mmCIF file of C-alpha atoms and ligand atoms in Angstrom:
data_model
loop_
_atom_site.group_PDB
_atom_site.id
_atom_site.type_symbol
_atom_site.label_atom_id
_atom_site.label_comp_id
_atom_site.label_asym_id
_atom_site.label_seq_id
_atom_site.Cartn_x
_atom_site.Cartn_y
_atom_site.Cartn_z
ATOM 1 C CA UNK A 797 144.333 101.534 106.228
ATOM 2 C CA UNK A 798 143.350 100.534 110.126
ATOM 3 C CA UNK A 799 140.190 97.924 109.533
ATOM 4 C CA UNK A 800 138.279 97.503 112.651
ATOM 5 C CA UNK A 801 136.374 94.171 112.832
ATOM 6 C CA UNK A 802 133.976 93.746 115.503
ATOM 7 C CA UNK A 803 131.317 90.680 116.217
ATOM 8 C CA UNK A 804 128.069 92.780 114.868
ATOM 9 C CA UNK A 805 126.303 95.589 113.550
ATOM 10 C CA UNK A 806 125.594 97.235 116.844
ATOM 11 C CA UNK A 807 129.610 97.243 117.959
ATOM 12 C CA UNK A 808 130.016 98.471 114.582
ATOM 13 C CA UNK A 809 127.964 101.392 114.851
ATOM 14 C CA UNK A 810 129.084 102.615 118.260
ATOM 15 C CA UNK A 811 132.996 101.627 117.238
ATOM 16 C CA UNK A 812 132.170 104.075 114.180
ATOM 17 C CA UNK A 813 130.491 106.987 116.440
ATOM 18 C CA UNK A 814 133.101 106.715 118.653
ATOM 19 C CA UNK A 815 135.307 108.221 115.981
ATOM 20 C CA UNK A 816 132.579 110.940 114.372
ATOM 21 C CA UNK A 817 132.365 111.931 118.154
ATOM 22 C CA UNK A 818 136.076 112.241 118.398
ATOM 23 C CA UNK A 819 136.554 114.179 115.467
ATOM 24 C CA UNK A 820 133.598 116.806 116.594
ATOM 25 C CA UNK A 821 135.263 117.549 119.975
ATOM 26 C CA UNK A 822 138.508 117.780 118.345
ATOM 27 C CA UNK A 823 137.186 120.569 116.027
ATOM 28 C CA UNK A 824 133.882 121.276 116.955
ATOM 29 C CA UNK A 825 133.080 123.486 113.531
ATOM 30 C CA UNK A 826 134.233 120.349 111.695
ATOM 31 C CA UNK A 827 132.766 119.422 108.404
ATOM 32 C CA UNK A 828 131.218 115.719 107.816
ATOM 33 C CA UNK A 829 130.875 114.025 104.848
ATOM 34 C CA UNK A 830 127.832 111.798 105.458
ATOM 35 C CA UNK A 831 126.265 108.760 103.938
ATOM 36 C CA UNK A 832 122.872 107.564 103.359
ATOM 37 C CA UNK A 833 121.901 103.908 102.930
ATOM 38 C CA UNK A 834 120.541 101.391 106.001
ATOM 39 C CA UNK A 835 124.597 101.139 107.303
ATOM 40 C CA UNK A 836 125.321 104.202 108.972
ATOM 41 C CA UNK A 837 121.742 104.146 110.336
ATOM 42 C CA UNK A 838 123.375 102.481 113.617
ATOM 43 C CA UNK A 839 126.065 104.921 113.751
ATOM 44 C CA UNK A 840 123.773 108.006 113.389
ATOM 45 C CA UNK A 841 121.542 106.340 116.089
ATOM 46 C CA UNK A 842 124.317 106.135 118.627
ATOM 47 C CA UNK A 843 125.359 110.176 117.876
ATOM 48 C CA UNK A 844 121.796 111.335 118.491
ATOM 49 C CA UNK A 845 122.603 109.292 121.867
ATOM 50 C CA UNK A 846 125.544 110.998 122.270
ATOM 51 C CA UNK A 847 124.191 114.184 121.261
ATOM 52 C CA UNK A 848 121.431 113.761 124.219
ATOM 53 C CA UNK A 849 123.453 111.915 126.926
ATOM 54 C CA UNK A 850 126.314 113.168 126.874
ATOM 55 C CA UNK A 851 125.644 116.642 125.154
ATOM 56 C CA UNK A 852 127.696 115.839 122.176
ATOM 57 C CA UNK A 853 127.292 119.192 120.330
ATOM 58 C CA UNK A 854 126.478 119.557 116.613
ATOM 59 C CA UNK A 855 125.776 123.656 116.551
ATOM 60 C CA UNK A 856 128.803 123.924 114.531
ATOM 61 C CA UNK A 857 129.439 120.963 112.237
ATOM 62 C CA UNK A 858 128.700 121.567 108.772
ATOM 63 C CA UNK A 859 127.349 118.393 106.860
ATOM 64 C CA UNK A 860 127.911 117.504 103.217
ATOM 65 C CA UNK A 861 125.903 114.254 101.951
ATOM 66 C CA UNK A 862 127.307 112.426 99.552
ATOM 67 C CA UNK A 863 124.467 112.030 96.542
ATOM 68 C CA UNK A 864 120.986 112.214 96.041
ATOM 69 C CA UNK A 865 118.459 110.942 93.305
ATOM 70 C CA UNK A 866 117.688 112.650 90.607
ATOM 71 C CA UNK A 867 113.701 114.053 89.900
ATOM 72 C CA UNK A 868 112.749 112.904 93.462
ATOM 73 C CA UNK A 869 111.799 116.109 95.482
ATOM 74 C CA UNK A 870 112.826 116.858 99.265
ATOM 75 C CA UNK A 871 109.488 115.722 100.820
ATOM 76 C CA UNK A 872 109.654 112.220 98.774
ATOM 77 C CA UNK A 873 110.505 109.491 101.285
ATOM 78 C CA UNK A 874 113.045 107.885 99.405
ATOM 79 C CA UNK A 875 114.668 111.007 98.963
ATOM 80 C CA UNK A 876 118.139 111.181 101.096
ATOM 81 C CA UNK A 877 117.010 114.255 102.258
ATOM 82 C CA UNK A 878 113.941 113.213 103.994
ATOM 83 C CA UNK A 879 116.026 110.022 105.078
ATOM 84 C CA UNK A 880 118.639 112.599 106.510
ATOM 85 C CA UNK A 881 116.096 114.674 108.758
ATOM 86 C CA UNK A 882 114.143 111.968 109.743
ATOM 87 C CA UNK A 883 116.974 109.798 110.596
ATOM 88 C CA UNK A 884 119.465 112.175 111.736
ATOM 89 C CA UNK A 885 119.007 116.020 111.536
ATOM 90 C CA UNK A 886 115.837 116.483 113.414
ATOM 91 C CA UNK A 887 117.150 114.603 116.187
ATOM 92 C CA UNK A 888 119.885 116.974 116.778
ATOM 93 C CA UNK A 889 121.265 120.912 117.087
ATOM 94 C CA UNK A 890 122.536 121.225 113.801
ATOM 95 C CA UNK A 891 122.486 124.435 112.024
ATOM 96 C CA UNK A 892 120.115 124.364 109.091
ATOM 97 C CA UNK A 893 122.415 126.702 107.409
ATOM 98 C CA UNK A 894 125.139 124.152 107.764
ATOM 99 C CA UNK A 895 123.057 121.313 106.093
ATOM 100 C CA UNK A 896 124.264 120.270 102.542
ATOM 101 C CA UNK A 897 122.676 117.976 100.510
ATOM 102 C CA UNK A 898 122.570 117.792 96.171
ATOM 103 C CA UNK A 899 119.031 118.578 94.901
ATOM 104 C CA UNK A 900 117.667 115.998 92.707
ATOM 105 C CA UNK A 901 115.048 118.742 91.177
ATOM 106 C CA UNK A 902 117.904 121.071 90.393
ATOM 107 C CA UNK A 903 116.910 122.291 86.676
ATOM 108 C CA UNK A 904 120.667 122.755 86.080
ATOM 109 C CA UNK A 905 122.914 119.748 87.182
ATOM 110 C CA UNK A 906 125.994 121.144 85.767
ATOM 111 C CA UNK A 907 125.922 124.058 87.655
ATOM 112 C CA UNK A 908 124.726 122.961 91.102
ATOM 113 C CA UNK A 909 127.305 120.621 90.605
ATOM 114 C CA UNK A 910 130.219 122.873 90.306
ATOM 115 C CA UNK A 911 128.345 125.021 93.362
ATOM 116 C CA UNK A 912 128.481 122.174 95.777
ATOM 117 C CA UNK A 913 132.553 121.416 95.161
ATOM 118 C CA UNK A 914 132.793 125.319 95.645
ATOM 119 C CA UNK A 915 131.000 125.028 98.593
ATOM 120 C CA UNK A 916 133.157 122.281 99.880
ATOM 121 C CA UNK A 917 136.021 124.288 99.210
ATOM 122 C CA UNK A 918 134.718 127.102 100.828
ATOM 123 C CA UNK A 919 134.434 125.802 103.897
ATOM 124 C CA UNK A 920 138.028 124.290 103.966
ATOM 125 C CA UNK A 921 137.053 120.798 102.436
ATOM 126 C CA UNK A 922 135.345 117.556 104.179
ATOM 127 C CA UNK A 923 137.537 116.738 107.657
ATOM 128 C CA UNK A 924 135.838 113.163 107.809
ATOM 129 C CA UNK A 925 134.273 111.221 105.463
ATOM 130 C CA UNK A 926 131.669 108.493 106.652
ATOM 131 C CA UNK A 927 130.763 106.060 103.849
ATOM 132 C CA UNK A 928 129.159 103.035 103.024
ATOM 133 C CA UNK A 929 129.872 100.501 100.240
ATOM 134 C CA UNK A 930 127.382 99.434 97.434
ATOM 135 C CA UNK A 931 127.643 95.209 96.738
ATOM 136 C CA UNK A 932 129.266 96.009 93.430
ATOM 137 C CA UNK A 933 131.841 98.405 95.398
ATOM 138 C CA UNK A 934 130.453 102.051 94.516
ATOM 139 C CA UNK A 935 131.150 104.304 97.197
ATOM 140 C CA UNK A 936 128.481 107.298 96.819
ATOM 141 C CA UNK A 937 126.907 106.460 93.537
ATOM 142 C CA UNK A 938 130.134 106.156 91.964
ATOM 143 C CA UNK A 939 129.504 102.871 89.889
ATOM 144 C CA UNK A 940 132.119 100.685 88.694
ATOM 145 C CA UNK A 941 133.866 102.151 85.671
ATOM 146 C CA UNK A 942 133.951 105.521 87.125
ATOM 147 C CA UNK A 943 136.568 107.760 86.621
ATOM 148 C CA UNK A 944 138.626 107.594 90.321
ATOM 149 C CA UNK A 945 139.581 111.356 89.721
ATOM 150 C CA UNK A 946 135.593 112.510 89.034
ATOM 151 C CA UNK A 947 134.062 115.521 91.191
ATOM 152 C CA UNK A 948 130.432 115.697 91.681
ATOM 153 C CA UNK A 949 128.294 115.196 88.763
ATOM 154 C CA UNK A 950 125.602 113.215 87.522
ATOM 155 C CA UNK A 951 125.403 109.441 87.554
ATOM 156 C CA UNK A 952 123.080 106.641 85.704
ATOM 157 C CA UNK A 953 122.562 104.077 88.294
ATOM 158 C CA UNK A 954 123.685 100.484 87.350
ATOM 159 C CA UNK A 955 121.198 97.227 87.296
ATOM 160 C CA UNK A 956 122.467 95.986 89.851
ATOM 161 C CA UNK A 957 122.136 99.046 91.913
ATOM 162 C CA UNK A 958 118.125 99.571 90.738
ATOM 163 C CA UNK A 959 117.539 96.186 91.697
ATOM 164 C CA UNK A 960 119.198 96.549 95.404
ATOM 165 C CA UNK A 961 117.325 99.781 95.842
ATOM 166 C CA UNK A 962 114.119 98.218 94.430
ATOM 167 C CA UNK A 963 112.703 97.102 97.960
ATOM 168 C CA UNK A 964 112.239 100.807 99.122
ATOM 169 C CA UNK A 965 109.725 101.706 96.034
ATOM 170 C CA UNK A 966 106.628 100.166 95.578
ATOM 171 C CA UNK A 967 107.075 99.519 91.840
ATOM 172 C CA UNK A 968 110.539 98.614 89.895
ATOM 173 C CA UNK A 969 109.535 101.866 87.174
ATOM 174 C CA UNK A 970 109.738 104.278 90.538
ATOM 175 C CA UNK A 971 113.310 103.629 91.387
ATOM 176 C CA UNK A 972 115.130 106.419 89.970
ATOM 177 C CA UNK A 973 117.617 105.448 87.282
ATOM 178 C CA UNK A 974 119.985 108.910 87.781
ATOM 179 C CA UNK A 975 121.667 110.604 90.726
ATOM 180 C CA UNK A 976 123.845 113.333 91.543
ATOM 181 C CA UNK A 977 127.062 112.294 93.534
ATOM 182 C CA UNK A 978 130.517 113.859 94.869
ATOM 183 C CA UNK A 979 132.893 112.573 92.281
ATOM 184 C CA UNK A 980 135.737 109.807 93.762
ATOM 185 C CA UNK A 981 137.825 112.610 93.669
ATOM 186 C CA UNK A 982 135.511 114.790 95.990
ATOM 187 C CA UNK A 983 136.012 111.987 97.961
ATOM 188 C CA UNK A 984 139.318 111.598 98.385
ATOM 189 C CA UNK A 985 139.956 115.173 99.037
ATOM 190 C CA UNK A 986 138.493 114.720 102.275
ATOM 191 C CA UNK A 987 141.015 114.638 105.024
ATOM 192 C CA UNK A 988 139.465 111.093 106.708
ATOM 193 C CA UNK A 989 137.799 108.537 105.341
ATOM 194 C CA UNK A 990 135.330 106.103 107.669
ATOM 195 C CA UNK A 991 134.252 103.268 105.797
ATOM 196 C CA UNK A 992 131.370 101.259 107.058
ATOM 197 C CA UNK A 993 129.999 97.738 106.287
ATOM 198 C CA UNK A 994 127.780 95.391 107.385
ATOM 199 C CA UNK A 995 126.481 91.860 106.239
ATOM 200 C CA UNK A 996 127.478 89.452 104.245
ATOM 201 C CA UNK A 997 126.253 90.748 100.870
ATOM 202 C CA UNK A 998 128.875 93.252 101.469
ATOM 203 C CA UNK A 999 131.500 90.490 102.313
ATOM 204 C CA UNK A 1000 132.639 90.388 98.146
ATOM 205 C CA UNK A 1001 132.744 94.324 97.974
ATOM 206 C CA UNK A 1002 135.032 94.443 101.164
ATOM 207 C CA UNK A 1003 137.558 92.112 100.422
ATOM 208 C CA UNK A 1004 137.839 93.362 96.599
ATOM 209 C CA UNK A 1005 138.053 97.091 98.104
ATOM 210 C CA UNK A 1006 140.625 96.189 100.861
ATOM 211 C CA UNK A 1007 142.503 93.225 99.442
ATOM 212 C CA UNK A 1008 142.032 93.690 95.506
ATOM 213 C CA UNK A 1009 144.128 96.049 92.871
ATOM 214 C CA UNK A 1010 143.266 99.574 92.668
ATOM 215 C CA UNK A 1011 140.829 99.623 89.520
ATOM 216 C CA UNK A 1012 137.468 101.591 88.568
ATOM 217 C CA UNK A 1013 135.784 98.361 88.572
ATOM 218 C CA UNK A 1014 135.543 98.359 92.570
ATOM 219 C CA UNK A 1015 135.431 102.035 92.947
ATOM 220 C CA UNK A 1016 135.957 102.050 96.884
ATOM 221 C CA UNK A 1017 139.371 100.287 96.041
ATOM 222 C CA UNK A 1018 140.856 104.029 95.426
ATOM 223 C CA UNK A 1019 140.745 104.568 99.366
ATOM 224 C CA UNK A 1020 144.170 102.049 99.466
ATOM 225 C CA UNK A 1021 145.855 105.440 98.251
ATOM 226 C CA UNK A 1022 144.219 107.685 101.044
ATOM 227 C CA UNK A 1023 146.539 108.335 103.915
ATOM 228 C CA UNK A 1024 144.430 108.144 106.778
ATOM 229 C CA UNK A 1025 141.031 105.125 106.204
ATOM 230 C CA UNK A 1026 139.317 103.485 109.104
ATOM 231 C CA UNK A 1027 137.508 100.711 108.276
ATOM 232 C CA UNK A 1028 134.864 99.303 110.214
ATOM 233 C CA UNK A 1029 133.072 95.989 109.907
ATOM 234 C CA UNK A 1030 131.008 93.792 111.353
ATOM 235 C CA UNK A 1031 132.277 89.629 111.068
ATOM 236 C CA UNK A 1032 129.753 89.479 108.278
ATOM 237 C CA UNK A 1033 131.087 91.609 106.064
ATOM 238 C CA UNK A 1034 134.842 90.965 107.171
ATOM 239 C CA UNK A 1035 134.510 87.054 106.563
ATOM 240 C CA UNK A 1036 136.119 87.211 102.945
ATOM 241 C CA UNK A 1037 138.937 89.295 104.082
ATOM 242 C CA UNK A 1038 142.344 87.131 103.805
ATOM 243 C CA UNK A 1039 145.133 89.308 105.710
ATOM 244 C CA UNK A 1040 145.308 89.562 109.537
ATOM 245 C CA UNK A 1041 143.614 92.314 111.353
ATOM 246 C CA UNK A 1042 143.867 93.754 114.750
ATOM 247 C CA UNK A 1043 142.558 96.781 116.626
ATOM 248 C CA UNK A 1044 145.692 97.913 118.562
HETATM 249 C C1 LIG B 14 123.384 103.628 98.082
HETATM 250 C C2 LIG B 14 124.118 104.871 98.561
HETATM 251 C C3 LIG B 14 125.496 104.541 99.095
HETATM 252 C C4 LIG B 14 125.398 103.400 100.096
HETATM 253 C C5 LIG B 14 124.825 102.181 99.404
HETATM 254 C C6 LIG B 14 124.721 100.965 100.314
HETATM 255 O O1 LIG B 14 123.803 103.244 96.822
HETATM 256 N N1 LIG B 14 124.246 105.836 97.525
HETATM 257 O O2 LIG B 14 126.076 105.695 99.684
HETATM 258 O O3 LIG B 14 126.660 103.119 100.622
HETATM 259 O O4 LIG B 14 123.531 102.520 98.939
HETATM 260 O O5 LIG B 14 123.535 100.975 101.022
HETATM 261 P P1 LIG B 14 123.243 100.081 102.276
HETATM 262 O O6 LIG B 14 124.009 100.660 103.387
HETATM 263 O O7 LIG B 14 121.753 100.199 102.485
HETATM 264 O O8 LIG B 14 123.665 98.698 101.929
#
């Protein structure tokens, strides 16, 4: 596990496109795993930067999000795909075609479920994973107690998760209590795994992910078996973190 710490969320976010960026010109029909959530908002910033400075090319990527709430419908703007395109997609020359994202008004969760892994699989599985981490250590919406081999499937959101999301809906009854997420196991099938954080509400999560046991209690604590994880955190959310780090 390489964990990058630099001194804020802005060198966090360009440290983190640096490596998206890399990967893309490496294999320029790569396919991203991406995350929603206010963390990679920085990073996805600095690639639509790329993407118009320096003609950082997206016509072949193929993007897989990690989860989406259930019963909220594209348009909604709490929706992760409305937060997508508005924060990412439209800014870019990504191929519609190439845009995955769960549907949270599917009629038949099992089945879209098993679609989206086939789809995955289809396209030779996720090169890089970007992902954020929830305070309570879900990666996705995998909440603690999941099973670290799922695949994507539905999930009932915890408390503490309803109550973090609670400042983006106007009332505590709108937050959705269900979502549809790639499984930890979707997960770690990807080839890379980027793992952002930011703050010091995250500071717990990160050192029980990095520095803790492997258990389904802190769910993002599975990536210590992955063979290639990049970390990347601002001081914040590194400041509970108890081994020495360095970047080269
Ligand atoms: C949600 C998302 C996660 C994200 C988490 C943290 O639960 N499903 O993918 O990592 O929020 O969000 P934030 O980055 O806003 O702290």
């Amino acid at each position: 596990m390489r964990v990058i710490i630099k001194e804020n969320y802005d060198e966090m976010s360009k440290r983190a496109a640096q490596i998206v960026a890399e990967q893309i010109r490496l294999k320029p029909d790569c396919v991203l795993g991406l995350a929603t959530g206010s963390t990679p908002l920085g990073l996805y910033k600095e690639l639509i930067r790329l993407h118009r400075e320096e003609g950082l090319d997206f016509s072949k990527v193929i993007t897989f999000n990690l989860d989406e709430y259930i019963g909220l419908p594209p348009e909604h703007p709490q929706s992760y795909h409305y937060f997508m395109y508005q924060n990412f997609f439209n800014h870019l020359n990504i191929d519609p075609r190439f845009i995955y994202i769960p549907h949270g008004m599917t009629q038949d969760v099992e089945r879209f479920c098993n679609w989206y892994e086939k789809e995955i699989e289809r396209f030779g599985g996720i090169d890089l994973q970007i992902l954020g981490i929830g305070a309570n250590g879900h990666i996705g919406f995998n909440e603690p107690g999941s099973s670290l081999g799922s695949r994507t499937r539905i999930k009932t959101l915890t408390k503490k998760t309803i109550e973090d999301n609670a400042r983006f809906f106007e009332k505590m009854e709108d937050v959705p209590k269900y979502a549809i997420t790639m499984g930890i196991g979707t997960i770690m099938d990807a080839k890379k795994q980027l793992l952002l954080a930011s703050g010091k509400n995250k500071a717990k999560a990160i050192s029980q992910a990095i520095e803790g046991p492997i258990s389904q209690v802190v769910p993002a604590s599975i990536l210590q078996l992955h063979r290639w994880v990049t970390v990347v955190l601002d001081k914040d959310a590194a400041s509970m973190l108890k081994m020495e780090y360095f970047e080269e």
